[in-house]
PDB file of C-alpha atoms in Angstrom:
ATOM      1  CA  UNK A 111      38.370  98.847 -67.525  1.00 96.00           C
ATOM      2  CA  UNK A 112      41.310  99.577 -65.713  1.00 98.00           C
ATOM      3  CA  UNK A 113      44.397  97.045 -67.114  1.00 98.00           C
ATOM      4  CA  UNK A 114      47.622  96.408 -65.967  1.00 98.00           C
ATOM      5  CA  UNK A 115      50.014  94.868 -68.256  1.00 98.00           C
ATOM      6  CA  UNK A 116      53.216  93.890 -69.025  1.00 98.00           C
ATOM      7  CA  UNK A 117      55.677  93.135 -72.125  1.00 97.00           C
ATOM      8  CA  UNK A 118      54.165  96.631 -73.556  1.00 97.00           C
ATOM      9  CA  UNK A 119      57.654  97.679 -75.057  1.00 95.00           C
ATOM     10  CA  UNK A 120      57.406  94.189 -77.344  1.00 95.00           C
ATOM     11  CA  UNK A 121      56.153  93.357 -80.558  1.00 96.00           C
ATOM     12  CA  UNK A 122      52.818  92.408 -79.455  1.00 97.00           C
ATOM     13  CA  UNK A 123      52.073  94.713 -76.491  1.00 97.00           C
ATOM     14  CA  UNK A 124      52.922  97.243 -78.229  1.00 96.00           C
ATOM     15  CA  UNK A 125      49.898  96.860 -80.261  1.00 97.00           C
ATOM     16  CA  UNK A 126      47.845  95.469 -77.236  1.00 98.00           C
ATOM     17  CA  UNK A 127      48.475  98.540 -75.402  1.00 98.00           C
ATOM     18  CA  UNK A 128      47.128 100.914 -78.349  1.00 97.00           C
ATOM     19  CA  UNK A 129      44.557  98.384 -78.918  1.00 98.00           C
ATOM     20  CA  UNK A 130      43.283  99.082 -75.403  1.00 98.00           C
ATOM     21  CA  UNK A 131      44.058 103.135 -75.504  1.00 98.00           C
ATOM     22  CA  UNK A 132      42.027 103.001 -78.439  1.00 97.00           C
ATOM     23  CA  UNK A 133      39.033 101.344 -76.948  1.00 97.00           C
ATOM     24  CA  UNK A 134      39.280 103.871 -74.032  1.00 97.00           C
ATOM     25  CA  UNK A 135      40.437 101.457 -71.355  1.00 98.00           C
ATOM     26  CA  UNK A 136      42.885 102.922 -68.534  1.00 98.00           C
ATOM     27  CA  UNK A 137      46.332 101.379 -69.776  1.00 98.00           C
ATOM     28  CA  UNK A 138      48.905 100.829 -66.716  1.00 98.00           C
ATOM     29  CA  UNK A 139      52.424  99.579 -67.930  1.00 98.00           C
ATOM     30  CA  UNK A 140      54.986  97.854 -65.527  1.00 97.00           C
ATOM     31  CA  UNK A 141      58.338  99.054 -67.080  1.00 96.00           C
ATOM     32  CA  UNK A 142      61.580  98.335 -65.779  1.00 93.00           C
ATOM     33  CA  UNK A 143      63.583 101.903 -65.797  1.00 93.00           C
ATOM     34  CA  UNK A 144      65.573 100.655 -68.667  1.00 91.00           C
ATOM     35  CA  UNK A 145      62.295  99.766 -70.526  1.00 93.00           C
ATOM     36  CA  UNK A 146      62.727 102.118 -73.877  1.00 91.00           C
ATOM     37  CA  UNK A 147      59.248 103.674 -73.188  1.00 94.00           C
ATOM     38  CA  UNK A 148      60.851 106.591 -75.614  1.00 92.00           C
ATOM     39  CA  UNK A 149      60.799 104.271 -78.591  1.00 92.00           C
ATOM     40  CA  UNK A 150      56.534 103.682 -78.174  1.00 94.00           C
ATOM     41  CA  UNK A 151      54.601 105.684 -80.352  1.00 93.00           C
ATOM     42  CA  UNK A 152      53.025 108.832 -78.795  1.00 95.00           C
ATOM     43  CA  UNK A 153      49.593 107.824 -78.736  1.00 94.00           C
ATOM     44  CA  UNK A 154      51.331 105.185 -75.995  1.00 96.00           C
ATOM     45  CA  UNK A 155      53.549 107.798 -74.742  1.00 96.00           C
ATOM     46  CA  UNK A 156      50.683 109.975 -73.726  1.00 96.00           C
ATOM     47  CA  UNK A 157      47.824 108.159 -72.793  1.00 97.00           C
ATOM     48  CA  UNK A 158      49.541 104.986 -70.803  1.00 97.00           C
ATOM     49  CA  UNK A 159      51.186 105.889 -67.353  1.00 97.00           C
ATOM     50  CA  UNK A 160      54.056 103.967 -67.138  1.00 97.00           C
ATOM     51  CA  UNK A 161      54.724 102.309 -63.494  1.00 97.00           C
ATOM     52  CA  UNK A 162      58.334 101.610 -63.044  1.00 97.00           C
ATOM     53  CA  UNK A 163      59.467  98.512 -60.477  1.00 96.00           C
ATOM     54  CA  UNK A 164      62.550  98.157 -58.833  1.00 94.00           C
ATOM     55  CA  UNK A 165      64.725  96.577 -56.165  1.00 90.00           C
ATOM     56  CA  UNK A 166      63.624  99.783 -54.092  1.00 91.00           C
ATOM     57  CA  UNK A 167      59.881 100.193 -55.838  1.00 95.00           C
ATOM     58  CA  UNK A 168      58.781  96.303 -55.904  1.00 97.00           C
ATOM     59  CA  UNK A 169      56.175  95.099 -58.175  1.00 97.00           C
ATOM     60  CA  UNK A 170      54.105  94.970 -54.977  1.00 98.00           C
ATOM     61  CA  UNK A 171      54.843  98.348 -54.079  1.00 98.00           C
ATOM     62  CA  UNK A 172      53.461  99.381 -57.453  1.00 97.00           C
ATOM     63  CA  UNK A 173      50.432  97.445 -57.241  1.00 98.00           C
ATOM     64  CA  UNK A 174      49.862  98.465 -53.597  1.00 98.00           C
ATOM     65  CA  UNK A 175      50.273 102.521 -54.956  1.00 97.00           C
ATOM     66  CA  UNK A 176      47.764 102.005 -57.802  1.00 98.00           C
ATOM     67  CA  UNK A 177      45.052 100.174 -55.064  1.00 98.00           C
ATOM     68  CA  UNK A 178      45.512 102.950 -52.646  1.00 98.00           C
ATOM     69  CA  UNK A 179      45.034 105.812 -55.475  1.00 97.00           C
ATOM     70  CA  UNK A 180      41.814 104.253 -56.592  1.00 97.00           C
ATOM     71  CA  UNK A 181      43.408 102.549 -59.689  1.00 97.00           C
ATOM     72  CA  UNK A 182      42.864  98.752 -58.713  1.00 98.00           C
ATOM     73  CA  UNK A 183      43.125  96.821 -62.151  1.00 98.00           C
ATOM     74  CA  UNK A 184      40.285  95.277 -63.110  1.00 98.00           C
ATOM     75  CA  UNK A 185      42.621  93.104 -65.852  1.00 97.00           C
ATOM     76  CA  UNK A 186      46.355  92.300 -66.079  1.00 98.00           C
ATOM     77  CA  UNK A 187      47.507  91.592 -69.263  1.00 98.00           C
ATOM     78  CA  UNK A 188      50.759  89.469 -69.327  1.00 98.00           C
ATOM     79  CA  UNK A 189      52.838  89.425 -71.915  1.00 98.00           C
ATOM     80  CA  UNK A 190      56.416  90.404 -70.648  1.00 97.00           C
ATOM     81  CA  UNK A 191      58.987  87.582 -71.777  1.00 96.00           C
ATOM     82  CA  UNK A 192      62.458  86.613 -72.359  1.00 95.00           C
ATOM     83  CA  UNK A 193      62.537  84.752 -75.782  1.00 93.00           C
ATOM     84  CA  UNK A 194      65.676  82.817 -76.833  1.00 92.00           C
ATOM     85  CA  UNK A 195      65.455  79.892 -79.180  1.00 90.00           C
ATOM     86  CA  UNK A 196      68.721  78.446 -77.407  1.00 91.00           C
ATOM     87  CA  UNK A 197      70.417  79.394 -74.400  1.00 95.00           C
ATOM     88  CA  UNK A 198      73.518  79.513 -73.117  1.00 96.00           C
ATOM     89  CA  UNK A 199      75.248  78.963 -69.550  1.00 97.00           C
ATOM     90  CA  UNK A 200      75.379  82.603 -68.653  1.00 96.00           C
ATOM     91  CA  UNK A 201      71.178  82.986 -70.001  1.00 95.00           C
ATOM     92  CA  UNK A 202      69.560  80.765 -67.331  1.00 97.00           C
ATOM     93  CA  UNK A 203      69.180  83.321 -64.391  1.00 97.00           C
ATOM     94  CA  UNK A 204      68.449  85.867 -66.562  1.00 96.00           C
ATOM     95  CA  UNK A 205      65.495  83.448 -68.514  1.00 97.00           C
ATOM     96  CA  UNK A 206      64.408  82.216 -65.133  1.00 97.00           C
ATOM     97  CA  UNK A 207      64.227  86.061 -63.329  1.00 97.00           C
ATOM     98  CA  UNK A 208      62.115  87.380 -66.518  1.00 96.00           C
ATOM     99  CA  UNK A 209      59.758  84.284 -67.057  1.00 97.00           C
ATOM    100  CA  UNK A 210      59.181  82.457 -63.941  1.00 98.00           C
ATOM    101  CA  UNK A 211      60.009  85.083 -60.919  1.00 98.00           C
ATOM    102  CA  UNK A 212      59.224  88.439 -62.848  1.00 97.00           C
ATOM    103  CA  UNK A 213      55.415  86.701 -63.459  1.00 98.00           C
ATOM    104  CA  UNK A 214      55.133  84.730 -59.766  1.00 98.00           C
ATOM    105  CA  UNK A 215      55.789  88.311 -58.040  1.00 98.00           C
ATOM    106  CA  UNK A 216      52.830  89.629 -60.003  1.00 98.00           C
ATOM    107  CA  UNK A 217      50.600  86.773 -59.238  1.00 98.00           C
ATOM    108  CA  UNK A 218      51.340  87.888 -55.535  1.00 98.00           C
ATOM    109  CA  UNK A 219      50.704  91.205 -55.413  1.00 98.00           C
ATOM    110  CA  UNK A 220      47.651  90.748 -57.462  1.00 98.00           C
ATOM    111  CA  UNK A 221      45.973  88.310 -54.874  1.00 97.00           C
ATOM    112  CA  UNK A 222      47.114  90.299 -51.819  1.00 97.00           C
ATOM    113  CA  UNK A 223      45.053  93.101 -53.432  1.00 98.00           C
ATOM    114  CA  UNK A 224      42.240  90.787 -54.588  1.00 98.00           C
ATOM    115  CA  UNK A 225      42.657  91.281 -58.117  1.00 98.00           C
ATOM    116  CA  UNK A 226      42.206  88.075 -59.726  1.00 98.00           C
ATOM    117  CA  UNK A 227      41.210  88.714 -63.751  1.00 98.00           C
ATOM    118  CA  UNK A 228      44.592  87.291 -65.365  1.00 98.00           C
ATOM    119  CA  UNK A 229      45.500  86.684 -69.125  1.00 98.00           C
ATOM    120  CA  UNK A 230      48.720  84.529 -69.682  1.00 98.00           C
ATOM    121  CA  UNK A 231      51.001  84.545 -72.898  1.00 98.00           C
ATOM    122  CA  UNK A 232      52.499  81.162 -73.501  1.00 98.00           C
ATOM    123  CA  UNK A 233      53.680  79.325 -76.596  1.00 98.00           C
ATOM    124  CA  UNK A 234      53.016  76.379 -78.941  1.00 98.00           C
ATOM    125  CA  UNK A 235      56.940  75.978 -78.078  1.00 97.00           C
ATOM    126  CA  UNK A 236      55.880  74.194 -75.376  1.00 97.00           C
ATOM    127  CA  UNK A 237      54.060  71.519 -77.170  1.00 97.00           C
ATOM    128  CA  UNK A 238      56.727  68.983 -79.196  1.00 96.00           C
ATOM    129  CA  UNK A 239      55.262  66.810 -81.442  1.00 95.00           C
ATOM    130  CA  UNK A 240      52.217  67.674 -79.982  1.00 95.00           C
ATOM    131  CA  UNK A 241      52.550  66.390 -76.618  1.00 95.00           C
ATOM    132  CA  UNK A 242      50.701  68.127 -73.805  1.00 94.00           C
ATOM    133  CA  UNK A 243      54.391  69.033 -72.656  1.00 96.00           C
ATOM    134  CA  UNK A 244      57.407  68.654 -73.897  1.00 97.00           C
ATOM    135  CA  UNK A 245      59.661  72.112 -74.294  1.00 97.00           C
ATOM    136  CA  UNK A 246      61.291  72.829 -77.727  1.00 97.00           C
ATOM    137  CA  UNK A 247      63.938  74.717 -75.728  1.00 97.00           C
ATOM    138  CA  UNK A 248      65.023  75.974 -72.365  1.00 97.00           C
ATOM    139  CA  UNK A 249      62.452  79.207 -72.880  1.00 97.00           C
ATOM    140  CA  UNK A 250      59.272  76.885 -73.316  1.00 97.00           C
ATOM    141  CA  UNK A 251      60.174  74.871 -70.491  1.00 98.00           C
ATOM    142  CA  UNK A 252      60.219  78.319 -68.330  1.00 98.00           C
ATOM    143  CA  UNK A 253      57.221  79.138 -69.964  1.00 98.00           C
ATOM    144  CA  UNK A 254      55.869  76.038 -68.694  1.00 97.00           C
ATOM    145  CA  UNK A 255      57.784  76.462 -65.228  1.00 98.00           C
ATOM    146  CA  UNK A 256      55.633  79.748 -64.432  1.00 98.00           C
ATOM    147  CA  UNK A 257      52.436  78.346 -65.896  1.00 98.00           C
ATOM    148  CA  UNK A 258      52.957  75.499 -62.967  1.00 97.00           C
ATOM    149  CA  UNK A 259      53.043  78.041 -60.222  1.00 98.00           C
ATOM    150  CA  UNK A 260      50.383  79.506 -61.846  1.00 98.00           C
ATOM    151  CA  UNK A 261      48.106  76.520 -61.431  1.00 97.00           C
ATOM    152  CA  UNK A 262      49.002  77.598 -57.506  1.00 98.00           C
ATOM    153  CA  UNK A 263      47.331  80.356 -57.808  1.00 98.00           C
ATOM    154  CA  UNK A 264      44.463  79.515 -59.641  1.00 98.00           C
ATOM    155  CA  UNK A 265      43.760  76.379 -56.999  1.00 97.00           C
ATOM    156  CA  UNK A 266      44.860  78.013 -53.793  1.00 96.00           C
ATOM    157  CA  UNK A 267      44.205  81.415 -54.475  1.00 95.00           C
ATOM    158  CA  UNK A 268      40.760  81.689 -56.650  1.00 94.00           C
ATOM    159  CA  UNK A 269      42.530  83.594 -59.525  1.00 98.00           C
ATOM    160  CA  UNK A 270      40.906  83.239 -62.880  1.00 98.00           C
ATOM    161  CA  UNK A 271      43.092  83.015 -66.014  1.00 98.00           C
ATOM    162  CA  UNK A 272      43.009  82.927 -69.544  1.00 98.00           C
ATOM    163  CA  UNK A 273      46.028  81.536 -70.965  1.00 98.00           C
ATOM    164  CA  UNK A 274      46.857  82.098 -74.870  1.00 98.00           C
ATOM    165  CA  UNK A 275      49.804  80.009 -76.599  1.00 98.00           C
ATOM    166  CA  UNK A 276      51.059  81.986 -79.346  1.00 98.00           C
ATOM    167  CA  UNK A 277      52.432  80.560 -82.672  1.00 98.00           C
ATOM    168  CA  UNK A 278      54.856  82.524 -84.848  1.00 97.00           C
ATOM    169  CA  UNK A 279      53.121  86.215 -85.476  1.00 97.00           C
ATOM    170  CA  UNK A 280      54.198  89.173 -87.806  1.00 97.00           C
ATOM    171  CA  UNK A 281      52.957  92.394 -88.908  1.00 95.00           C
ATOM    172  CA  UNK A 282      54.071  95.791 -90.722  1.00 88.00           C
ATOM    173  CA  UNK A 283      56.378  97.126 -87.746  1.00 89.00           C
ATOM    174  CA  UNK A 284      57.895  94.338 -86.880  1.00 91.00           C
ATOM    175  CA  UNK A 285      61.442  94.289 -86.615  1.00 86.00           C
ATOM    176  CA  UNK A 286      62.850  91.535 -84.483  1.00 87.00           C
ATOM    177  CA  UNK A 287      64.685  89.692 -87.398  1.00 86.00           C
ATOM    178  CA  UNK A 288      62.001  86.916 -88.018  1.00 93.00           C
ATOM    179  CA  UNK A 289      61.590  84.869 -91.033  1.00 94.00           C
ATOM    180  CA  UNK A 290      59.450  87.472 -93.029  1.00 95.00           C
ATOM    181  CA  UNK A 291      61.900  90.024 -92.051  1.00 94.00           C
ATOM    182  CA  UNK A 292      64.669  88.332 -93.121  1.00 95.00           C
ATOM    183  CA  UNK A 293      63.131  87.645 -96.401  1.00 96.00           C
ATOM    184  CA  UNK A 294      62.512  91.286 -96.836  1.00 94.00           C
ATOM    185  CA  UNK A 295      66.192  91.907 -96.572  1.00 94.00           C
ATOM    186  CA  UNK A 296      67.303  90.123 -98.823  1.00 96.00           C
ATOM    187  CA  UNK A 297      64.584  91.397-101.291  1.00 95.00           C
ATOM    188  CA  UNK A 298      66.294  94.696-100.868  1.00 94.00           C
ATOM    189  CA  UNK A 299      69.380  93.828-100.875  1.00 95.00           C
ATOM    190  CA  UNK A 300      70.397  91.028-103.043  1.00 95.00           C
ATOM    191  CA  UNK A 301      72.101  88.800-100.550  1.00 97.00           C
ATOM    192  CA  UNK A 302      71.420  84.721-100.493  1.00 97.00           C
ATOM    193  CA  UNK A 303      69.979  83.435 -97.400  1.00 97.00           C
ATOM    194  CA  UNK A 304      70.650  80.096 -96.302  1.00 97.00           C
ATOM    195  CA  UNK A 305      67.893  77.768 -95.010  1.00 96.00           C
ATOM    196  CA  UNK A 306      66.924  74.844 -93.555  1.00 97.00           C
ATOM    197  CA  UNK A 307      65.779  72.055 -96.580  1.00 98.00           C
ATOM    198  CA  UNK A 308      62.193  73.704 -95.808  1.00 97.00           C
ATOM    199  CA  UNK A 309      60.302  71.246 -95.191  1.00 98.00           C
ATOM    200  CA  UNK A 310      58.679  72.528 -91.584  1.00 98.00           C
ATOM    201  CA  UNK A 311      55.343  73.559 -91.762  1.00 98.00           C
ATOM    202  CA  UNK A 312      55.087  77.572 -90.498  1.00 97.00           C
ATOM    203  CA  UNK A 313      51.826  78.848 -88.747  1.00 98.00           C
ATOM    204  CA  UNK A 314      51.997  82.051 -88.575  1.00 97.00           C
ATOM    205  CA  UNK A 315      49.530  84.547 -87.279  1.00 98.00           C
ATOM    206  CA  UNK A 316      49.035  88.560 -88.056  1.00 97.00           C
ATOM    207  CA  UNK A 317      49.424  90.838 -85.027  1.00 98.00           C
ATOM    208  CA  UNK A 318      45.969  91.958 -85.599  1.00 97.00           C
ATOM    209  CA  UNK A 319      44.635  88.841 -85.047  1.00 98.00           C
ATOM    210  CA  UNK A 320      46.634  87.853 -81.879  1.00 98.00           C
ATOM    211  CA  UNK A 321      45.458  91.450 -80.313  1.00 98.00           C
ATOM    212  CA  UNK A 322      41.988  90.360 -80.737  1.00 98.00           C
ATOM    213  CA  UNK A 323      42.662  87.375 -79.211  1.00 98.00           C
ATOM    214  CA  UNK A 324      43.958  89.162 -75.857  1.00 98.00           C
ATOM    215  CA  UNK A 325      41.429  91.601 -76.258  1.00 98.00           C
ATOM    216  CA  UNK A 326      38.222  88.786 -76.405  1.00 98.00           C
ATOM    217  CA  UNK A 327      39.999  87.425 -73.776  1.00 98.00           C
ATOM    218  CA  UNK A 328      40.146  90.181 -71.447  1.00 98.00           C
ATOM    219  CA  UNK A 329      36.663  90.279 -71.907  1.00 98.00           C
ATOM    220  CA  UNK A 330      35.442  87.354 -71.072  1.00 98.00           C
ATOM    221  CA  UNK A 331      37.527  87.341 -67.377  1.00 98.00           C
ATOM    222  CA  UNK A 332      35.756  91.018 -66.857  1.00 98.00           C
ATOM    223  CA  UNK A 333      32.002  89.637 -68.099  1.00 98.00           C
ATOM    224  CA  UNK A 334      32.561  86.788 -65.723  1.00 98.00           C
ATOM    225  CA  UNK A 335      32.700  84.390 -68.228  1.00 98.00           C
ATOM    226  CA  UNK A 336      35.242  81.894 -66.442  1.00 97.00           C
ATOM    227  CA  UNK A 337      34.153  78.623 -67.912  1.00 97.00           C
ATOM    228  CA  UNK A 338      35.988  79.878 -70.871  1.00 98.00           C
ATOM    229  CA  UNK A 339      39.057  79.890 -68.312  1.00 98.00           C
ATOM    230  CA  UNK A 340      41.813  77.358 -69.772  1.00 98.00           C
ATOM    231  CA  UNK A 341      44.671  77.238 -72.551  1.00 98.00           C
ATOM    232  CA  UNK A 342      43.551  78.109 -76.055  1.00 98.00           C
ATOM    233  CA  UNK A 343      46.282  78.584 -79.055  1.00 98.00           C
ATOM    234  CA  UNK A 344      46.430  81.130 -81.173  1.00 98.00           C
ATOM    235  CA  UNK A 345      46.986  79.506 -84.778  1.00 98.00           C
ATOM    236  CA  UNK A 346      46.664  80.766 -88.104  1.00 98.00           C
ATOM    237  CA  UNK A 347      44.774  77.403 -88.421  1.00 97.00           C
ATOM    238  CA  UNK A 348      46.409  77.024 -92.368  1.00 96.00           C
ATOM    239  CA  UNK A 349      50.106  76.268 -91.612  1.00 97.00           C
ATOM    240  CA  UNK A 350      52.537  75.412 -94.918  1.00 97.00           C
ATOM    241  CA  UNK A 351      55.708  74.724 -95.168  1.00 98.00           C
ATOM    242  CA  UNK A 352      58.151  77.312 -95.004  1.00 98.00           C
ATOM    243  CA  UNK A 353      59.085  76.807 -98.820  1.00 98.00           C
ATOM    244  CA  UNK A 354      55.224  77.809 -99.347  1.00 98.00           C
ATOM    245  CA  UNK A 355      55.958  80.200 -96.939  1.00 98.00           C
ATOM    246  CA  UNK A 356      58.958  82.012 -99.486  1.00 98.00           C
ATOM    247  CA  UNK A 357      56.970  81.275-102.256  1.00 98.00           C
ATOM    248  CA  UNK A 358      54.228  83.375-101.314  1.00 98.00           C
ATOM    249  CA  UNK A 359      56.334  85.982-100.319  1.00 97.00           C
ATOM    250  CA  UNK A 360      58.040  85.952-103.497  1.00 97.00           C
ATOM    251  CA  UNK A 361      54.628  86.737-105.309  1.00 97.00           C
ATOM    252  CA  UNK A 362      53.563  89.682-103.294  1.00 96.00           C
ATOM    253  CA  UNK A 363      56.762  91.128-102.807  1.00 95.00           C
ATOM    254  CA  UNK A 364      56.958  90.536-106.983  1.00 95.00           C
ATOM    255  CA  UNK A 365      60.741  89.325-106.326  1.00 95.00           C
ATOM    256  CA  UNK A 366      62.945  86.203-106.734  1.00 96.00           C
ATOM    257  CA  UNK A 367      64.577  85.268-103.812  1.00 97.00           C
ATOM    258  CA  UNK A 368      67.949  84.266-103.923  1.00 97.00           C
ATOM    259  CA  UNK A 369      67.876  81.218-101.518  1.00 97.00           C
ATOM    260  CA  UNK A 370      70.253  78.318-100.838  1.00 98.00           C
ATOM    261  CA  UNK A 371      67.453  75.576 -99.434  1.00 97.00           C
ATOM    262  CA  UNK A 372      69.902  73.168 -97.319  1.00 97.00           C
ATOM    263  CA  UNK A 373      72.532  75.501 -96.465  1.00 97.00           C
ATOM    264  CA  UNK A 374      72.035  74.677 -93.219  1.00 96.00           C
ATOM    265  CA  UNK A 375      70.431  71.734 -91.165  1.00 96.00           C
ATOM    266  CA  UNK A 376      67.539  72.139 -89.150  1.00 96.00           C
ATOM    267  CA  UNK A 377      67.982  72.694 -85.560  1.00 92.00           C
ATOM    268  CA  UNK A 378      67.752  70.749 -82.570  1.00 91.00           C
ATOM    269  CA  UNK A 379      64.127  69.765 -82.280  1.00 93.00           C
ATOM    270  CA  UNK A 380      63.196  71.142 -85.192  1.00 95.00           C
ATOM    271  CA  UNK A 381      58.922  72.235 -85.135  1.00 96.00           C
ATOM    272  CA  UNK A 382      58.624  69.966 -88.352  1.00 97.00           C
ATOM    273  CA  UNK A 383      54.640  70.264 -87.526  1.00 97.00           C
ATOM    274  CA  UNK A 384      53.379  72.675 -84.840  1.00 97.00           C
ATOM    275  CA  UNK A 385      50.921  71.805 -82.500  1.00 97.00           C
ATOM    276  CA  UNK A 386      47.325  70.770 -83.451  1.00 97.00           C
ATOM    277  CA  UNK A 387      46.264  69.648 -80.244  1.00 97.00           C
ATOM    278  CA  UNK A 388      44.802  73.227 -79.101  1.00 98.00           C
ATOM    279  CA  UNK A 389      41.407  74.628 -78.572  1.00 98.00           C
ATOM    280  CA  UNK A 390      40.526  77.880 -80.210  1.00 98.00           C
ATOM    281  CA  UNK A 391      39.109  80.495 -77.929  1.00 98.00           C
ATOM    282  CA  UNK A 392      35.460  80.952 -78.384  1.00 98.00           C
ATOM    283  CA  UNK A 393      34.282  83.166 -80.981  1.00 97.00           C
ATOM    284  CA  UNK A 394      38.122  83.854 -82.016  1.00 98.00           C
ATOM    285  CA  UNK A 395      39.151  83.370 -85.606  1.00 97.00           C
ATOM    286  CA  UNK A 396      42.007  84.928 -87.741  1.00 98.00           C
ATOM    287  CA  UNK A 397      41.023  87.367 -89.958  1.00 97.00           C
ATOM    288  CA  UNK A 398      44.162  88.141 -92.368  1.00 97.00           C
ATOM    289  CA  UNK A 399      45.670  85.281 -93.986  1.00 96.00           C
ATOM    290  CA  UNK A 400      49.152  85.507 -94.956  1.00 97.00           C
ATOM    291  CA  UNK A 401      48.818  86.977 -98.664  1.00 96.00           C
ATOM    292  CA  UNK A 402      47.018  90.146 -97.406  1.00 96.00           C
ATOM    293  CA  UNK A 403      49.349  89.794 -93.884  1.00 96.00           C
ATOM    294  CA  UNK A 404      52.372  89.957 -96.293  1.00 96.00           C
ATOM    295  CA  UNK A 405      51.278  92.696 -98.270  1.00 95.00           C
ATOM    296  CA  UNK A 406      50.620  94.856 -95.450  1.00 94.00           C
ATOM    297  CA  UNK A 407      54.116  93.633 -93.498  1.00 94.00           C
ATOM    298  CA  UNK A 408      55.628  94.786 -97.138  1.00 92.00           C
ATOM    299  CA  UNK A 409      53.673  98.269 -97.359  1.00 86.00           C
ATOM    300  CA  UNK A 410      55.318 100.079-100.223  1.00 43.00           C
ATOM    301  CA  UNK A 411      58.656  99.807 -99.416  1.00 45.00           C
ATOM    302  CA  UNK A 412      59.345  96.713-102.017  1.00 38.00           C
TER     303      UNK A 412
END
């Protein structure tokens, strides 16, 4: 296949886009020219071309270019996002530009050029107490915002989409400051962590896992499969609370955490239980539960 995607600078795309190198797809990347494309790995580096949108090169003039040089997408992959678990005043255009506008400009170019094979990434944040919506936060609710203009699309436009609602995920490279990583900090260093009394239940999913779900996914759209078009979540399917959560930790890593439980409150809307009203896509299932998940985000550096 050819695939266009986005987002493949973050955590997860990261791994998508090797995912997809690997398995000898043609990897396009929409990058922004700040995008740190020299921070990818060089497997990425060298075998993804890297197509860079701007006020003067729009994301329709890049999908335009790749149509006329015989590289229509068969796939886009969306995963580009703006994450904030609260916002301020001076974070609302920028949230809105990155998750509503950034994705509704891609949505357009793709249908002018009939391409119509789309996979979505949205986020169990945008299920509170389990309702069908209700946004934990201003991001979810711009999560939800683009996924409403996507419905335009889908109606008006005959795009077909696959949309995947992510849970919290991990793995050995990650290093945006999460809960694991912040536990292995203060395995190395000492320090005491405060935390919420702990009672929130965690679900919590290995990058592996959530690749495969993207990948299956992809599939499916380019096999024609679209009765498996909809909103599936991708869940660990075991959560525990986030005192299990330490506690297991604690064991692998072989450590005692110094940890003041209570040193701070929870926050506003607080996930005390993450959504359970999801479907799973078909034939999806995670693989690595958090033991071995741990062990490998740990390596041998504990």
């Amino acid at each position: 296949m050819k695939i266009l995607m986005t987002g493949i600078t973050g955590f997860i795309g990261h791994h998508l886009g090797a995912r997809l190198v690997n398995d000898g797809h043609e990897v396009f990347a929409l990058v922004r020219p700040t995008s740190k494309i020299d921070e990818l790995n060089k497997n990425l580096r060298e075998n993804v071309k890297f197509c860079v949108y701007s006020d003067e090169n729009t994301i329709l003039d890049v999908v335009n270019n790749l149509c006329a040089e015989g590289n229509k997408p068969d796939m886009v992959y969306h995963l580009a996002a703006n994450v904030l678990a609260a916002h301020k005043f001076g974070d609302i255009k920028n949230l809105i530009q990155s998750n509503i506008t950034f994705g509704a400009e891609i949505l357009d170019a793709m249908t002018a050029n009939n391409i119509y094979n789309f996979v979505n990434t949205g986020t169990m944040q945008q299920h509170f107490e389990d309702a069908e919506y209700s946004p934990v936060n201003f991001y979810a609710a711009t999560k939800e915002g683009f996924e409403n203009i996507l419905r335009f699309y889908i109606e008006a436009q005959n795009l077909k989409c696959i949309s995947l609602h992510l849970f919290d995920t991990y793995g050995a490279d990650d290093r945006r400051g999460k809960i694991l990583g912040l536990l292995k900090k203060i395995a190395t260093t000492g320090e005491t962590l405060k935390m919420s009394p702990g009672a929130q239940l965690i679900d919590i999913v290995y990058v592996d896992d959530v690749v495969e779900a993207f990948v299956l996914a992809g599939e499916y759209l380019f096999a024609g499969k679209y009765d498996y078009c909809g909103t599936y979540g991708v869940s660990s399917l075991n959560p525990i609370s986030l005192r299990e959560v330490v506690k297991i930790f604690e064991e692998v890593a072989g450590k005692k955490l110094s940890i003041e439980w209570g040193g701070r409150p929870y926050r506003q809307r607080e996930v005390m239980i993450p959504w359970t009203k999801f479907q799973t896509l078909p034939d999806w299932n995670p693989k690595i539960n958090l033991r071995a998940g741990i062990q490998k985000f740990l390596g041998a550096k504990i």
